[in-house]
Short mmCIF file of C-alpha atoms in Angstrom, two decimals:
data_model
loop_
_atom_site.label_atom_id
_atom_site.label_comp_id
_atom_site.label_asym_id
_atom_site.label_seq_id
_atom_site.Cartn_x
_atom_site.Cartn_y
_atom_site.Cartn_z
CA MET A 1 113.65 114.28 88.66
CA ALA A 2 116.30 113.29 91.20
CA HIS A 3 115.45 110.92 94.03
CA PHE A 4 116.95 110.41 97.47
CA ILE A 5 118.18 106.92 96.68
CA ASN A 6 121.49 105.13 96.33
CA GLU A 7 121.81 102.36 93.74
CA LYS A 8 118.47 101.79 92.03
CA GLU A 9 118.64 98.02 92.55
CA ASN A 10 118.88 98.50 96.34
CA THR A 11 115.96 100.91 96.63
CA VAL A 12 113.41 98.47 98.06
CA THR A 13 115.74 96.56 100.40
CA GLU A 14 117.14 99.75 101.90
CA ALA A 15 113.65 101.18 102.36
CA ILE A 16 112.51 98.02 104.12
CA ASP A 17 115.49 98.08 106.47
CA GLY A 18 114.83 101.74 107.22
CA LEU A 19 111.23 100.90 108.13
CA ILE A 20 112.27 98.00 110.36
CA LYS A 21 115.01 99.95 112.14
CA GLY A 22 112.50 102.64 113.04
CA SER A 23 109.78 100.26 114.22
CA GLY A 24 110.97 99.93 117.80
CA GLY A 25 111.47 96.21 117.42
CA ARG A 26 107.89 95.52 116.32
CA LEU A 27 108.91 94.45 112.81
CA THR A 28 111.41 92.00 111.39
CA ARG A 29 112.11 90.42 108.01
CA LEU A 30 112.88 87.05 106.57
CA ASP A 31 116.31 86.22 105.29
CA GLY A 32 116.69 85.98 101.53
CA TYR A 33 117.54 89.50 100.36
CA PRO A 34 117.27 90.64 97.67
CA HIS A 35 114.88 88.09 96.15
CA ILE A 36 112.73 87.49 99.22
CA ARG A 37 111.55 90.64 100.94
CA VAL A 38 109.00 89.80 103.61
CA VAL A 39 108.26 92.13 106.53
CA MET A 40 106.68 90.42 109.57
CA ARG A 41 105.41 91.07 113.08
CA THR A 42 107.92 90.12 115.77
CA ASP A 43 105.17 89.23 118.25
CA TRP A 44 103.38 86.71 116.00
CA ASP A 45 102.71 83.30 117.58
CA LYS A 46 100.64 81.66 114.79
CA SER A 47 97.68 81.13 117.09
CA LYS A 48 95.36 83.29 114.98
CA VAL A 49 94.54 83.70 111.32
CA ALA A 50 97.47 85.31 109.53
CA LEU A 51 96.89 88.14 107.06
CA VAL A 52 99.41 88.45 104.24
CA SER A 53 99.30 91.17 101.60
CA GLY A 54 101.81 92.88 99.36
CA GLY A 55 102.66 93.61 95.78
CA GLY A 56 104.95 96.01 94.04
CA SER A 57 106.80 98.63 96.06
CA GLY A 58 106.28 102.33 95.46
CA HIS A 59 102.92 102.44 97.27
CA GLU A 60 104.34 103.15 100.71
CA PRO A 61 103.26 103.03 103.46
CA ALA A 62 101.34 100.19 101.85
CA HIS A 63 101.99 97.41 102.39
CA ALA A 64 104.78 96.93 104.90
CA GLY A 65 103.73 100.03 106.82
CA PHE A 66 100.51 98.29 107.85
CA VAL A 67 102.16 95.22 109.35
CA GLY A 68 101.37 95.10 113.03
CA LYS A 69 98.81 94.13 115.65
CA GLY A 70 95.29 94.68 114.35
CA MET A 71 96.22 94.70 110.68
CA LEU A 72 98.64 92.66 108.55
CA THR A 73 100.78 89.84 109.83
CA ALA A 74 103.24 90.08 106.95
CA ALA A 75 103.80 92.01 103.74
CA VAL A 76 105.62 90.67 100.68
CA CYS A 77 107.40 93.43 98.76
CA GLY A 78 108.25 93.29 95.07
CA ASP A 79 110.34 95.69 93.05
CA VAL A 80 108.87 99.10 92.31
CA PHE A 81 105.48 98.49 90.66
CA ALA A 82 106.32 94.79 90.14
CA SER A 83 104.73 91.79 91.83
CA PRO A 84 106.88 89.74 94.21
CA SER A 85 107.86 86.25 93.07
CA VAL A 86 106.01 83.05 93.91
CA ASP A 87 108.85 81.97 96.19
CA ALA A 88 108.77 85.28 98.07
CA VAL A 89 105.02 85.02 98.66
CA LEU A 90 105.33 81.37 99.66
CA ALA A 91 108.09 82.24 102.11
CA GLY A 92 105.81 84.79 103.74
CA ILE A 93 102.92 82.32 103.98
CA LEU A 94 105.06 79.56 105.46
CA ALA A 95 106.65 81.95 107.98
CA VAL A 96 103.42 83.14 109.58
CA THR A 97 100.75 80.49 108.98
CA GLY A 98 99.70 78.21 111.80
CA PRO A 99 96.72 75.91 112.39
CA ALA A 100 94.26 78.82 112.11
CA GLY A 101 95.28 79.40 108.48
CA CYS A 102 96.17 82.40 106.34
CA LEU A 103 94.24 84.93 104.27
CA LEU A 104 95.96 86.51 101.29
CA ILE A 105 94.72 90.01 100.42
CA VAL A 106 95.67 90.70 96.81
CA LYS A 107 95.05 93.69 94.56
CA ASN A 108 93.60 92.81 91.18
CA TYR A 109 96.66 93.00 88.96
CA THR A 110 97.67 90.08 86.78
CA GLY A 111 101.13 89.65 88.30
CA ASP A 112 99.82 89.75 91.85
CA ARG A 113 96.96 87.34 91.12
CA LEU A 114 99.28 84.82 89.46
CA ASN A 115 102.14 84.95 91.95
CA PHE A 116 99.99 85.03 95.08
CA GLY A 117 97.63 82.45 93.60
CA LEU A 118 100.35 79.94 92.74
CA ALA A 119 102.01 80.48 96.12
CA ALA A 120 98.67 79.71 97.77
CA GLU A 121 98.42 76.45 95.82
CA ARG A 122 101.90 75.43 96.85
CA ALA A 123 101.19 76.34 100.49
CA ARG A 124 98.06 74.17 100.45
CA ALA A 125 100.24 71.32 99.18
CA PHE A 126 102.18 71.73 102.42
CA GLY A 127 98.94 71.13 104.29
CA LEU A 128 98.25 74.75 105.20
CA LYS A 129 94.83 76.40 105.14
CA VAL A 130 95.09 79.35 102.76
CA ASN A 131 92.30 81.52 101.34
CA MET A 132 92.66 84.50 99.01
CA VAL A 133 90.52 87.58 98.33
CA ILE A 134 91.03 89.78 95.27
CA VAL A 135 90.41 93.49 95.76
CA ASP A 136 88.96 95.17 92.64
CA ASP A 137 87.61 98.48 93.93
CA ASP A 138 88.64 100.81 91.07
CA VAL A 139 85.54 102.06 89.21
CA ALA A 140 87.39 104.26 86.70
CA LEU A 141 86.72 101.88 83.81
CA PRO A 142 83.31 100.29 84.46
CA GLU A 143 83.48 98.14 81.33
CA LEU A 144 86.80 96.62 82.40
CA PRO A 145 86.33 92.87 83.11
CA GLN A 146 89.10 92.95 85.73
CA PRO A 147 88.90 96.23 87.71
CA ARG A 148 92.12 97.24 89.45
CA GLY A 149 92.71 97.05 93.16
CA VAL A 150 93.62 100.42 94.68
CA ALA A 151 93.29 102.30 97.99
CA GLY A 152 90.04 100.61 99.02
CA THR A 153 92.30 97.69 99.94
CA MET A 154 92.84 99.56 103.22
CA PHE A 155 89.25 98.82 104.30
CA VAL A 156 89.93 95.12 103.81
CA HIS A 157 93.19 95.24 105.75
CA LYS A 158 91.52 97.01 108.66
CA ILE A 159 88.31 95.02 108.99
CA ALA A 160 89.90 91.63 108.33
CA GLY A 161 92.77 92.55 110.65
CA ALA A 162 90.43 93.42 113.50
CA LEU A 163 88.50 90.15 113.07
CA ALA A 164 91.69 88.09 112.97
CA GLU A 165 92.94 89.84 116.11
CA LYS A 166 89.69 88.87 117.85
CA GLY A 167 90.36 85.21 117.03
CA GLN A 168 87.78 84.70 114.29
CA SER A 169 88.18 81.67 112.01
CA LEU A 170 89.67 81.79 108.53
CA GLU A 171 86.24 81.29 106.97
CA GLN A 172 84.76 84.15 108.99
CA VAL A 173 87.62 86.50 108.20
CA ALA A 174 87.58 85.62 104.49
CA THR A 175 83.79 86.06 104.26
CA ALA A 176 83.99 89.48 105.90
CA ALA A 177 86.86 90.50 103.61
CA SER A 178 84.90 89.44 100.52
CA ARG A 179 81.91 91.45 101.69
CA VAL A 180 84.07 94.56 102.07
CA VAL A 181 85.62 94.04 98.63
CA ALA A 182 82.18 93.77 97.03
CA GLY A 183 81.00 97.05 98.58
CA THR A 184 84.09 99.22 98.13
CA LYS A 185 84.38 101.76 95.31
CA SER A 186 87.43 103.91 94.55
CA LEU A 187 88.38 106.55 92.02
CA GLY A 188 91.48 108.72 91.68
CA MET A 189 92.62 111.90 89.97
CA SER A 190 96.05 113.41 89.39
CA LEU A 191 97.61 116.56 88.00
CA ASP A 192 100.79 114.74 87.04
CA THR A 193 102.24 111.28 86.53
CA CYS A 194 104.66 109.64 88.95
CA THR A 195 108.42 109.37 88.53
CA VAL A 196 109.88 105.86 88.76
CA PRO A 197 113.45 105.84 90.12
CA GLY A 198 115.92 105.39 87.30
CA SER A 199 113.35 105.97 84.55
CA PRO A 200 112.43 109.08 82.58
CA LYS A 201 109.23 110.79 83.64
CA GLU A 202 106.25 110.37 81.32
CA GLU A 203 104.91 113.81 80.47
CA ARG A 204 101.41 112.61 79.67
CA ILE A 205 99.30 115.13 81.58
CA ALA A 206 99.64 118.64 80.17
CA SER A 207 99.65 121.76 82.32
CA GLY A 208 96.10 122.83 83.10
CA LYS A 209 94.78 119.28 82.78
CA ALA A 210 93.88 116.59 85.33
CA GLU A 211 93.58 112.89 84.62
CA LEU A 212 90.62 111.03 86.04
CA GLY A 213 90.83 107.37 86.94
CA LEU A 214 94.52 106.70 86.46
CA GLY A 215 96.03 103.65 88.16
CA ILE A 216 98.43 103.51 91.09
CA HIS A 217 101.23 102.45 88.76
CA GLY A 218 100.72 105.52 86.61
CA GLU A 219 98.50 103.76 84.07
CA ALA A 220 96.47 106.14 81.93
CA GLY A 221 93.04 107.01 83.25
CA VAL A 222 89.67 107.12 81.59
CA GLU A 223 89.90 110.78 80.50
CA GLN A 224 91.73 114.06 80.90
CA ILE A 225 89.72 117.10 81.90
CA ASP A 226 90.48 120.80 82.24
CA TYR A 227 91.64 121.51 85.77
CA GLU A 228 90.23 124.62 87.43
CA THR A 229 89.93 124.28 91.20
CA ALA A 230 89.99 121.76 94.04
CA LYS A 231 86.20 121.98 94.21
CA GLN A 232 85.85 121.06 90.54
CA ALA A 233 88.36 118.20 90.91
CA VAL A 234 86.54 116.67 93.87
CA ALA A 235 83.20 117.10 92.12
CA ALA A 236 84.48 115.21 89.07
CA VAL A 237 85.40 112.24 91.29
CA SER A 238 82.52 112.32 93.77
CA ASP A 239 79.85 112.70 91.08
CA LYS A 240 81.02 109.46 89.45
CA LEU A 241 80.98 107.69 92.82
CA ALA A 242 77.58 109.08 93.83
CA HIS A 243 75.44 106.81 91.64
CA LEU A 244 77.38 103.73 92.83
CA MET A 245 76.83 104.40 96.54
CA GLU A 246 74.09 102.88 98.65
CA ASP A 247 71.60 105.10 100.42
CA ALA A 248 73.35 104.53 103.74
CA PRO A 249 76.07 106.08 105.92
CA HIS A 250 79.54 105.55 104.44
CA VAL A 251 83.13 105.61 105.52
CA VAL A 252 85.39 107.49 103.11
CA LEU A 253 89.13 107.20 102.66
CA LEU A 254 90.77 110.32 101.21
CA ASN A 255 94.14 109.09 99.99
CA ASN A 256 97.15 111.16 98.97
CA LEU A 257 98.77 109.50 95.98
CA GLY A 258 102.13 110.79 97.15
CA GLY A 259 102.84 114.25 95.79
CA ALA A 260 100.06 116.49 97.11
CA SER A 261 100.92 118.73 100.07
CA VAL A 262 99.17 118.45 103.43
CA LEU A 263 97.62 121.86 102.78
CA GLU A 264 96.12 120.69 99.48
CA MET A 265 94.79 117.49 101.04
CA SER A 266 93.00 119.46 103.76
CA ILE A 267 91.33 121.61 101.10
CA LEU A 268 90.30 118.46 99.23
CA ALA A 269 88.86 117.06 102.48
CA ASN A 270 86.76 120.19 102.94
CA GLU A 271 85.47 119.96 99.39
CA LEU A 272 84.78 116.24 99.70
CA LEU A 273 82.67 116.67 102.82
CA SER A 274 80.74 119.46 101.07
CA SER A 275 80.33 117.55 97.79
CA SER A 276 77.44 115.63 96.27
CA ILE A 277 78.29 112.63 98.47
CA GLY A 278 79.08 114.63 101.60
CA ASP A 279 75.73 113.96 103.26
CA LYS A 280 76.37 110.20 103.04
CA ILE A 281 79.76 110.35 104.76
CA LYS A 282 79.68 109.43 108.44
CA LEU A 283 83.33 108.48 109.00
CA ILE A 284 86.55 109.63 107.35
CA ILE A 285 90.02 108.14 107.10
CA GLY A 286 92.70 110.69 106.28
CA PRO A 287 93.42 112.78 104.39
CA ALA A 288 96.67 110.84 104.41
CA ALA A 289 99.14 108.99 102.22
CA LEU A 290 98.07 105.36 102.64
CA MET A 291 98.26 103.77 99.17
CA THR A 292 100.60 106.00 97.17
CA SER A 293 102.04 105.97 93.68
CA LEU A 294 105.52 107.27 94.46
CA ASP A 295 105.34 111.05 93.96
CA MET A 296 102.10 111.25 91.99
CA ARG A 297 100.46 114.64 92.51
CA GLY A 298 96.96 113.37 93.01
CA PHE A 299 94.37 111.88 95.31
CA SER A 300 91.85 109.07 95.41
CA ILE A 301 88.53 108.65 97.16
CA SER A 302 87.33 105.26 98.41
CA VAL A 303 83.86 104.70 99.85
CA TYR A 304 82.23 101.82 101.72
CA ALA A 305 78.93 101.48 103.61
CA PRO A 306 79.85 99.52 106.76
CA ASN A 307 77.34 97.75 108.94
CA PRO A 308 77.36 98.59 112.69
CA GLU A 309 79.80 95.77 113.51
CA GLU A 310 82.16 96.89 110.74
CA GLU A 311 82.09 100.46 112.07
CA ILE A 312 83.41 99.12 115.36
CA LEU A 313 86.05 97.04 113.58
CA LEU A 314 87.20 100.04 111.55
CA GLN A 315 87.68 102.04 114.73
CA ALA A 316 89.44 99.30 116.69
CA PRO A 317 92.96 100.31 117.83
CA VAL A 318 95.94 99.06 115.82
CA GLU A 319 99.70 99.10 116.20
CA PRO A 320 100.94 100.38 112.80
CA ASN A 321 101.66 104.10 112.91
CA ALA A 322 100.82 104.48 109.22
CA TRP A 323 97.14 103.88 109.97
CA THR A 324 95.70 107.33 110.73
CA GLY A 325 92.49 106.13 112.33
CA VAL A 326 88.81 106.56 111.56
CA ILE A 327 87.23 109.85 112.59
CA PRO A 328 83.52 110.73 112.81
CA VAL A 329 82.63 113.68 110.60
CA ARG A 330 81.46 116.76 112.50
CA PRO A 331 80.40 120.22 111.32
CA VAL A 332 82.67 123.20 111.92
CA GLU A 333 82.04 124.74 115.34
CA ILE A 334 82.76 128.45 115.54
CA VAL A 335 83.82 130.15 118.77
CA GLU A 336 83.38 133.90 119.10
CA LEU A 337 86.47 136.09 119.14
CA PRO A 338 87.72 137.09 122.61
CA ASP A 339 86.70 140.52 123.88
CA GLY A 340 88.73 143.29 122.32
CA LEU A 341 89.45 141.51 119.05
CA SER A 342 86.14 142.05 117.33
CA PRO A 343 86.85 144.93 114.95
CA ILE A 344 85.08 148.24 115.36
CA GLN A 345 83.23 148.78 112.12
CA PRO A 346 83.57 152.26 110.59
CA ILE A 347 80.51 154.13 109.44
CA PRO A 348 80.39 153.55 105.66
CA SER A 349 80.04 156.47 103.29
CA GLU A 350 80.07 156.79 99.51
CA HIS A 351 82.47 158.77 97.37
CA ILE A 352 82.45 157.76 93.70
CA GLU A 353 85.92 159.12 92.84
CA THR A 354 87.55 157.44 95.84
CA ARG A 355 85.82 154.14 95.06
CA ALA A 356 87.05 154.28 91.46
CA PHE A 357 90.60 155.16 92.58
CA LEU A 358 90.81 152.32 95.11
CA THR A 359 89.32 149.86 92.64
CA LYS A 360 91.91 150.84 90.03
CA CYS A 361 94.75 150.40 92.54
CA CYS A 362 93.45 146.98 93.54
CA ASP A 363 93.01 145.89 89.93
CA LEU A 364 96.61 146.88 89.21
CA LEU A 365 97.88 144.65 92.04
CA ILE A 366 95.68 141.76 90.97
CA ALA A 367 96.94 141.98 87.39
CA ALA A 368 100.56 142.06 88.61
CA GLU A 369 100.22 138.85 90.66
CA PRO A 370 102.05 136.40 88.34
CA ASP A 371 104.91 138.82 87.60
CA LEU A 372 105.44 139.68 91.26
CA ASN A 373 105.34 136.02 92.26
CA ALA A 374 107.96 135.23 89.62
CA LEU A 375 110.20 138.01 90.96
CA ASP A 376 109.72 136.88 94.54
CA ALA A 377 110.61 133.31 93.60
CA LYS A 378 114.11 134.58 92.81
CA SER A 379 114.55 136.28 96.17
CA GLY A 380 111.95 134.83 98.51
CA ASP A 381 109.18 132.30 98.66
CA GLY A 382 107.30 133.34 95.53
CA ASP A 383 104.15 134.70 97.15
CA THR A 384 104.42 138.51 97.06
CA GLY A 385 102.01 138.75 94.14
CA SER A 386 99.53 136.36 95.73
CA THR A 387 99.68 138.19 99.07
CA LEU A 388 99.08 141.61 97.50
CA SER A 389 96.39 140.41 95.09
CA GLY A 390 94.60 138.59 97.90
CA ALA A 391 94.57 141.78 99.97
CA ALA A 392 93.40 143.74 96.91
CA ARG A 393 90.49 141.38 96.35
CA ALA A 394 89.53 141.61 100.03
CA LEU A 395 89.67 145.39 99.86
CA ILE A 396 87.41 145.46 96.80
CA GLY A 397 84.97 143.27 98.67
CA ALA A 398 85.04 145.69 101.63
CA LEU A 399 84.39 148.90 99.67
CA ASP A 400 80.74 149.05 100.64
CA ARG A 401 81.73 148.98 104.32
CA LEU A 402 84.40 151.70 104.10
CA PRO A 403 84.08 155.44 104.92
CA LEU A 404 85.02 156.49 101.40
CA ALA A 405 83.99 160.12 101.95
CA ASP A 406 86.18 160.55 105.07
CA PRO A 407 89.90 160.28 104.17
CA THR A 408 91.06 160.28 107.79
CA GLN A 409 88.83 157.39 108.79
CA LEU A 410 89.42 155.68 105.44
CA TYR A 411 93.16 155.34 106.09
CA ARG A 412 92.46 153.70 109.44
CA ALA A 413 89.78 151.46 107.96
CA ILE A 414 92.15 150.28 105.23
CA GLY A 415 94.79 149.57 107.88
CA GLN A 416 92.29 147.54 109.87
CA GLU A 417 91.15 145.63 106.78
CA LEU A 418 94.75 144.76 105.82
CA SER A 419 95.60 143.62 109.35
CA GLN A 420 92.75 141.11 109.10
CA THR A 421 93.11 139.91 105.51
CA MET A 422 96.76 140.29 104.51
CA GLY A 423 99.29 137.85 105.88
CA GLY A 424 103.06 137.97 106.13
CA SER A 425 105.26 140.89 107.00
CA SER A 426 103.82 142.97 104.15
CA GLY A 427 100.36 142.80 105.68
CA VAL A 428 101.34 144.08 109.10
CA LEU A 429 103.68 146.72 107.67
CA LEU A 430 101.03 148.14 105.34
CA ALA A 431 98.49 148.03 108.17
CA ILE A 432 100.91 150.10 110.26
CA PHE A 433 101.44 152.46 107.30
CA PHE A 434 97.75 153.23 106.75
CA THR A 435 96.84 153.35 110.44
CA ALA A 436 99.67 155.82 111.14
CA ALA A 437 98.66 157.87 108.10
CA GLY A 438 95.13 158.03 109.50
CA ASP A 439 96.41 159.18 112.88
CA ALA A 440 98.52 161.85 111.21
CA ALA A 441 95.63 163.04 109.05
CA SER A 442 93.39 163.33 112.12
CA SER A 443 95.91 165.74 113.65
CA GLY A 444 95.55 168.05 110.66
CA LEU A 445 98.43 167.03 108.40
CA PRO A 446 97.72 167.19 104.64
CA MET A 447 97.54 163.97 102.64
CA VAL A 448 101.16 163.76 101.45
CA ASP A 449 102.56 164.57 104.88
CA ALA A 450 100.20 162.04 106.47
CA LEU A 451 101.41 159.36 104.07
CA LYS A 452 105.03 160.27 104.85
CA GLU A 453 104.29 159.90 108.54
CA GLY A 454 102.79 156.49 107.82
CA LEU A 455 106.01 155.48 106.04
CA ASN A 456 108.11 156.84 108.90
CA ARG A 457 106.17 154.73 111.43
CA MET A 458 106.41 151.67 109.19
CA GLN A 459 110.18 152.09 108.90
CA LYS A 460 110.65 152.52 112.64
CA ILE A 461 108.72 149.37 113.48
CA GLY A 462 109.83 147.29 110.49
CA GLY A 463 113.47 148.38 110.56
CA ALA A 464 113.88 148.87 106.80
CA ASN A 465 115.72 151.88 105.41
CA LEU A 466 116.58 153.18 101.97
CA GLY A 467 119.06 150.83 100.31
CA ASP A 468 117.93 147.76 102.28
CA ARG A 469 116.24 146.28 99.19
CA THR A 470 112.58 146.47 100.22
CA MET A 471 109.44 148.30 99.11
CA VAL A 472 110.79 151.32 100.99
CA ASP A 473 113.30 151.85 98.17
CA ALA A 474 110.42 152.72 95.84
CA LEU A 475 107.85 154.08 98.29
CA HIS A 476 110.13 156.62 100.00
CA PRO A 477 111.25 158.46 96.83
CA ALA A 478 107.72 158.29 95.44
CA LEU A 479 106.24 160.03 98.49
CA GLU A 480 109.07 162.58 98.49
CA ALA A 481 108.20 163.45 94.89
CA LEU A 482 104.43 163.29 95.29
CA ASP A 483 104.05 167.05 95.96
CA GLU A 484 105.25 167.54 92.37
CA GLY A 485 102.49 165.31 91.03
CA ILE A 486 101.77 161.67 90.22
CA GLU A 487 104.09 161.62 87.21
CA ALA A 488 107.08 162.67 89.31
CA ALA A 489 106.15 160.15 91.97
CA ALA A 490 105.87 157.36 89.38
CA LEU A 491 109.28 158.18 87.92
CA ALA A 492 110.85 158.25 91.39
CA ALA A 493 109.25 154.94 92.31
CA ARG A 494 110.51 153.29 89.11
CA GLU A 495 114.05 154.60 89.67
CA GLY A 496 114.00 153.30 93.22
CA ALA A 497 112.69 149.88 92.18
CA THR A 498 115.24 149.57 89.38
CA LEU A 499 118.03 150.41 91.80
CA THR A 500 117.17 147.40 93.97
CA ALA A 501 118.35 145.08 91.17
CA SER A 502 121.91 146.29 91.80
CA ILE A 503 121.69 145.83 95.58
CA THR A 504 123.11 142.38 96.23
CA GLN A 505 122.99 142.48 100.02
CA ALA A 506 119.50 142.86 101.43
CA LYS A 507 119.38 144.11 105.01
CA ALA A 508 115.71 143.58 105.74
CA GLY A 509 112.85 141.35 104.64
CA ARG A 510 112.96 137.77 103.39
CA ALA A 511 115.62 138.61 100.80
CA SER A 512 118.07 139.20 103.67
CA TYR A 513 118.25 135.41 104.03
CA ILE A 514 119.26 134.95 100.38
CA SER A 515 122.80 134.92 98.99
CA ALA A 516 124.05 137.83 96.90
CA ASP A 517 124.42 135.63 93.82
CA GLN A 518 120.70 134.86 93.85
CA LEU A 519 119.66 138.49 94.25
CA LYS A 520 121.91 140.01 91.61
CA GLY A 521 120.00 141.54 88.71
CA HIS A 522 116.53 140.94 90.17
CA THR A 523 114.25 143.79 91.23
CA ASP A 524 112.79 143.55 94.71
CA PRO A 525 109.15 142.43 94.29
CA GLY A 526 107.82 144.83 96.94
CA ALA A 527 109.52 147.76 95.29
CA GLU A 528 108.30 146.60 91.89
CA ALA A 529 104.73 146.48 93.22
CA VAL A 530 104.99 150.10 94.42
CA ALA A 531 106.41 151.23 91.07
CA ARG A 532 103.70 149.46 89.09
CA LEU A 533 101.05 150.95 91.33
CA PHE A 534 102.18 154.53 90.74
CA GLU A 535 102.71 153.93 87.03
CA GLY A 536 99.25 152.40 86.75
CA ILE A 537 97.64 155.32 88.54
CA LEU A 538 99.36 157.65 86.09
CA SER A 539 98.10 155.80 82.99
#
């Protein structure tokens, strides 16, 4: 996988300078590039306890992104996934430590423990007061004598940072930090490994699998499980955390390991707050990328049961923008639709043949989902199949509410259902099609003519014509041939859909934004859906 980097050896230094340049003057760095990479507060006066953390890069925004008032005083950055040197850590300690002393917050990896630990010894030889806490919150491997430090480190940064900002002593800050470390539990899951710049990607996690308990450097987890849904993934993590949690209100940190989309993280948040540990969660941090693993497509959950004072400290304001804040969990509040938007429900009626016909049509669209998505990926955003299958599933679920024995009202009811459940341009166009067909049928037009009138209205509003490379290229000839029977309509639809593969300049729809080279030889997915529908009805 390509990365937006320049020379690999300059990756960390250039990233640090980018962070500092965008900090509004709140951050600076020590001299000593490239061996010493220490990001510091510009407003630090050494009158309070300094907090220094760090480790390998690749976990951004941790650690440098949390340097600022209320959190870290300095961060020492190593190479990607590699601990910084003793001299680099010592430089950071010496730069920020005053009479109040310094607390080192270190994740439990051998390199970090050794380099930060030796730097602390050397700093003490200079006469400085230096304490160190080791964060070991990862519960993936319970038998491991040295559990790893992962995203739960954020709790320590925040609580210790708030206490230091209040002017607490080194002993008080260190004691509080140790208490947080002892009570924090974290566990992660990913669908894929991360990609280290300049190195080949390890293809360890097969498609359809998820790895539970992998480390933030891509280390193998405790097991791989079959991946099914977001609900199942969250349950696999939360169930393992459940028996380790106190019977008390908790704060939870839902951390994006780097490669999950915002949409996915919001779904994971919903599942987390509805999971086996949901009733113990009082406060939530995220979902957000706080302690990442480059581009790892995964998430981690960290839990801690704060006392009342710690709740206040967690919610204290801070300067770093990377800290998303702590939010109280609240149930979903639903507001009624404004007047005029609540749909008028049709009077349901049963008609066995119509039910069977609609079910067959919907099943055909559901089965075609992957093929239509693959076609749309060549000319659009790859969701035509998902959009149509989603509408089909919704329509199947609505059958008991539909006037199946009244074709005129059924057209309108289908149009209303699609306007509510089917997104994108296809949804509104098909809603127009069926609603107009219903209006035409109510005026006495026979079925085929009513459907043609629906297409005419759809074309007028949507602007698509024959030859524009849309579903119209299959639907129009199919309806024109429908008086001759379903077989003739299916043949006409297939001919129209096939023709779209030779149309290299789309004049309507999403494909109109795509170059001719990309469209050449690929059938329009909307037209393909129409053709498959008629062919499936025929079979």
